Structure formats: structure tokens, C-alpha cells
PDB file of C-alpha atoms in Angstrom:
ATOM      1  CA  UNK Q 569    -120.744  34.842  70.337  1.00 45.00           C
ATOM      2  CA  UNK Q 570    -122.053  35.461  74.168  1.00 49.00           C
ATOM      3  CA  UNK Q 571    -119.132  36.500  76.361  1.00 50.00           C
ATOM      4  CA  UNK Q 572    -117.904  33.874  78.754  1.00 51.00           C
ATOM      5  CA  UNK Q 573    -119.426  33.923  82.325  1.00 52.00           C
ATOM      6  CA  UNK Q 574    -116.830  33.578  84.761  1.00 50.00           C
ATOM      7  CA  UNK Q 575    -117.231  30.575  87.138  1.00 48.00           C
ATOM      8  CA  UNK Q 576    -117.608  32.932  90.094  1.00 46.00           C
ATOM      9  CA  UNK Q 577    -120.633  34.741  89.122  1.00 51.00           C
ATOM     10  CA  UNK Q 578    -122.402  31.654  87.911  1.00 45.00           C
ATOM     11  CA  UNK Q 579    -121.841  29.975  91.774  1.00 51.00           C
ATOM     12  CA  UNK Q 580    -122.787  33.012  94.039  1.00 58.00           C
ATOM     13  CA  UNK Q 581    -126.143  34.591  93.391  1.00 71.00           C
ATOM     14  CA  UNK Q 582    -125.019  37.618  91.733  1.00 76.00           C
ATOM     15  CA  UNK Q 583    -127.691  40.581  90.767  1.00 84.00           C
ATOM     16  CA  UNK Q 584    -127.694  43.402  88.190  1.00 88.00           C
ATOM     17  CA  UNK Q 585    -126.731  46.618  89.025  1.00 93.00           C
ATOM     18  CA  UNK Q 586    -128.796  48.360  86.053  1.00 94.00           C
ATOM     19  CA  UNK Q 587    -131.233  47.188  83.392  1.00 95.00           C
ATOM     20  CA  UNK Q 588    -132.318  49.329  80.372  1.00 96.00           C
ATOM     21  CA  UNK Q 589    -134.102  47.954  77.155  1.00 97.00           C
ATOM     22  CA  UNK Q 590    -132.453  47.341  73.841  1.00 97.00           C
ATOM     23  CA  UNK Q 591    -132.855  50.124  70.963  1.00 98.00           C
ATOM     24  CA  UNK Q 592    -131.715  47.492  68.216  1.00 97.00           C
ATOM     25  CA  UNK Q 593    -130.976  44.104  67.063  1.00 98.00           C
ATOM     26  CA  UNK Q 594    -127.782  42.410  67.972  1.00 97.00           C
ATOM     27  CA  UNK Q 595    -126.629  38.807  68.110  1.00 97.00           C
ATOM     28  CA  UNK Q 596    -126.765  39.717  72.292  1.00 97.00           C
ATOM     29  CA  UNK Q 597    -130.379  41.184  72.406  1.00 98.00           C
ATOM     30  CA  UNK Q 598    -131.370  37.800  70.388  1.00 98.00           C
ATOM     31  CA  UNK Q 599    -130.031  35.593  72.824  1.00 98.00           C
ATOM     32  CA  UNK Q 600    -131.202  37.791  76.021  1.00 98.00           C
ATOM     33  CA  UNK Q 601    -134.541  37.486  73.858  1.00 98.00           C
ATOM     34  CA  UNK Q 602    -134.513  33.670  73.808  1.00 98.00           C
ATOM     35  CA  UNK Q 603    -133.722  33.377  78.098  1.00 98.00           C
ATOM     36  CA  UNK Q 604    -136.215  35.963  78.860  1.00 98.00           C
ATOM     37  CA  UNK Q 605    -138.854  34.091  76.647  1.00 97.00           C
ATOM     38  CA  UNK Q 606    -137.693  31.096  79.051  1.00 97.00           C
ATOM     39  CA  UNK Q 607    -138.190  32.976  82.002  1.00 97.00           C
ATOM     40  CA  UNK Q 608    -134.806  33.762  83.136  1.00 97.00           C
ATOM     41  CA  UNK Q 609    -133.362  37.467  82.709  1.00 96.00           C
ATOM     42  CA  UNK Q 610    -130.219  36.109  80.833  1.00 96.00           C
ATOM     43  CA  UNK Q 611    -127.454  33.433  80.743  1.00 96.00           C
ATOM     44  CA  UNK Q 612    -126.007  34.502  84.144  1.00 93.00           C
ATOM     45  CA  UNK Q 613    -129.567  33.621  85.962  1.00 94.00           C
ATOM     46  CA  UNK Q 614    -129.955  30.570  83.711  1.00 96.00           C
ATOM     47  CA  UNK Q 615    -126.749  29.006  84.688  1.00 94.00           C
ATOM     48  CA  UNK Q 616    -127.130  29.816  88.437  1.00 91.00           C
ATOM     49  CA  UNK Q 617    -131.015  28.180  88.453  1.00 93.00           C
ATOM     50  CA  UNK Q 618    -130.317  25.442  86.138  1.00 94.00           C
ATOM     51  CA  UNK Q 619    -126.503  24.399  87.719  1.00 93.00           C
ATOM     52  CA  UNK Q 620    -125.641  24.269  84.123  1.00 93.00           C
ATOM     53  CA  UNK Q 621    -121.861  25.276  82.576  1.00 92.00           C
ATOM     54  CA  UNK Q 622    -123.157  25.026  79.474  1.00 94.00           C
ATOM     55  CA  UNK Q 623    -125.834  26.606  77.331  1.00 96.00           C
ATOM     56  CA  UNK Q 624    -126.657  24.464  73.648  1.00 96.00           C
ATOM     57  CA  UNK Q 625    -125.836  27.067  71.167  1.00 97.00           C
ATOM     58  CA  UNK Q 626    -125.857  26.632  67.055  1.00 97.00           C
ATOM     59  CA  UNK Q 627    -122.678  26.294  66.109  1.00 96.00           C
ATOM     60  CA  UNK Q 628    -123.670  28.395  62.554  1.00 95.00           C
ATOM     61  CA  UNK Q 629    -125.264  31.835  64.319  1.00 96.00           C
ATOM     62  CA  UNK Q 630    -123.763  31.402  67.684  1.00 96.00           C
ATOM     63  CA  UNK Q 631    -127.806  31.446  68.996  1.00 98.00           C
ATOM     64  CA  UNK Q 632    -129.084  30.018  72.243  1.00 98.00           C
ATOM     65  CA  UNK Q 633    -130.902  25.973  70.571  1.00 98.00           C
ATOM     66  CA  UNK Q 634    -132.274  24.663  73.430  1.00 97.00           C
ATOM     67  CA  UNK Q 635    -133.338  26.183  77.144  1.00 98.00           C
ATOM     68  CA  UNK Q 636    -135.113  24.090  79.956  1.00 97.00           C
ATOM     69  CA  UNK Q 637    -137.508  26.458  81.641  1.00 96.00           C
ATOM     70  CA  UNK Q 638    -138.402  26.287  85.559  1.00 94.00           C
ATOM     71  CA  UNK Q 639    -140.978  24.053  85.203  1.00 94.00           C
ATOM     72  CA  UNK Q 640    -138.535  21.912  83.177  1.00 94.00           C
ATOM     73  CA  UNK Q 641    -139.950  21.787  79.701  1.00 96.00           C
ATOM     74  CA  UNK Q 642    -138.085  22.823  76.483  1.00 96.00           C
ATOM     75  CA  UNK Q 643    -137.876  25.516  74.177  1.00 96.00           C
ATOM     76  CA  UNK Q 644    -136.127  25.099  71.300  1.00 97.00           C
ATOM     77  CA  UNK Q 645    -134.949  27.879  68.895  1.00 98.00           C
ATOM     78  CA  UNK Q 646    -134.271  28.166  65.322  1.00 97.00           C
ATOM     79  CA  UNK Q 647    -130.876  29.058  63.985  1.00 96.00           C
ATOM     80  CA  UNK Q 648    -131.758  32.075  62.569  1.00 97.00           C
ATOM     81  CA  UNK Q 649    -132.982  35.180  64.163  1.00 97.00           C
ATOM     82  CA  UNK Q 650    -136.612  34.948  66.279  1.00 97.00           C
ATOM     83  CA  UNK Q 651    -136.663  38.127  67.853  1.00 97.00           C
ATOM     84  CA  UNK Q 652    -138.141  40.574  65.474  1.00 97.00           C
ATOM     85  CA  UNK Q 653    -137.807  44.178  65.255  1.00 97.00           C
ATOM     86  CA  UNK Q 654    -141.207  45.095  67.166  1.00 98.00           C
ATOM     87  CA  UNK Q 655    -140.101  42.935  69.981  1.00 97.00           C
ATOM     88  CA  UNK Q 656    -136.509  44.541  70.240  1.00 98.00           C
ATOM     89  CA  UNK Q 657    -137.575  47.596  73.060  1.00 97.00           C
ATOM     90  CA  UNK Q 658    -139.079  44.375  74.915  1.00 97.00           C
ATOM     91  CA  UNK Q 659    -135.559  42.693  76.242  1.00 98.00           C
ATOM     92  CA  UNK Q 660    -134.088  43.883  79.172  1.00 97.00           C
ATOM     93  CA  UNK Q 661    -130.289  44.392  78.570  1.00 97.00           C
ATOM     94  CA  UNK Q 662    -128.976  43.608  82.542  1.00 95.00           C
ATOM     95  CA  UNK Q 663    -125.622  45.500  83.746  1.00 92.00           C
ATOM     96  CA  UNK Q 664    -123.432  43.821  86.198  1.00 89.00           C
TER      97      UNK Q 664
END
């Protein structure tokens, strides 16, 4: 389950301090996986762009389900894992 995002850093337009890339699967590199496919660097950036509280999760795996991307269309994820093991040095991991 993704950490809950305090209200404060989803208003103001906070920014990483560090990024480095993820060395193995976890539930958190999946979803970071499924915002950077979007086009967001993770659920911080989504909620500030989108003015969202709220990110559509499955309730079974705890995985992002649905993102809107900037242009507004949908992606939609399966429940089970989409980010495979070649694609794991790919997501950024971002440190606040």
C-alpha cells in the first residue's frame, strides 16, 4: 500500500531532493512504474497536476487502476504486476 501524501505537499509545488533508479521489484517501484508510464514522476506530481485526493487503486494488490494523463486520456492497469523485471532499472525512485 502507497504511503499517504500529506495534504501539504500535494497543495504547494514540492520537488525531489534526489532520484536514483530501482534495483528490484516492489509493490512501490510498480506503482512509480504505472505514473511514470503516465507521464508524471509519481503520486506526489500526479495529485498536484491533476487536483486529485485520490488515486483509483485495486483494492486486491493495492496497484494504481486508472491514471488520466496530461492530455487527459486514460490508462488503465491490470491488477497484477505490469512492470517486468527488464523494465525495473527504468523507474526513477524520487526522494523528498
Amino acid at each position: 500500500k502507497m504511503p499517504e501524501v500529506s495534504e501539504i505537499m500535494t497543495k504547494a509545488d514540492i520537488k525531489p531532493k534526489s532520484m536514483h533508479r530501482a534495483k528490484i521489484w516492489s509493490d512501490d517501484v510498480e506503482n512509480l512504474y504505472r505514473f511514470q508510464q503516465a507521464g508524471y514522476r509519481d503520486e506526489v506530481e500526479y495529485k498536484q497536476v491533476k487536483q486529485v485526493d485520490e488515486v483509483e487503486c485495486w483494492p486486491e494488490t493495492g496497484f494504481v487502476k486508472k491514471l488520466q494523463r496530461r492530455d487527459n486520456t486514460f490508462y488503465y492497469y491490470n491488477r497484477q504486476r505490469e512492470c517486468e523485471d527488464k523494465d525495473v532499472h527504468k523507474v526513477k525512485v524520487y526522494v523528498y
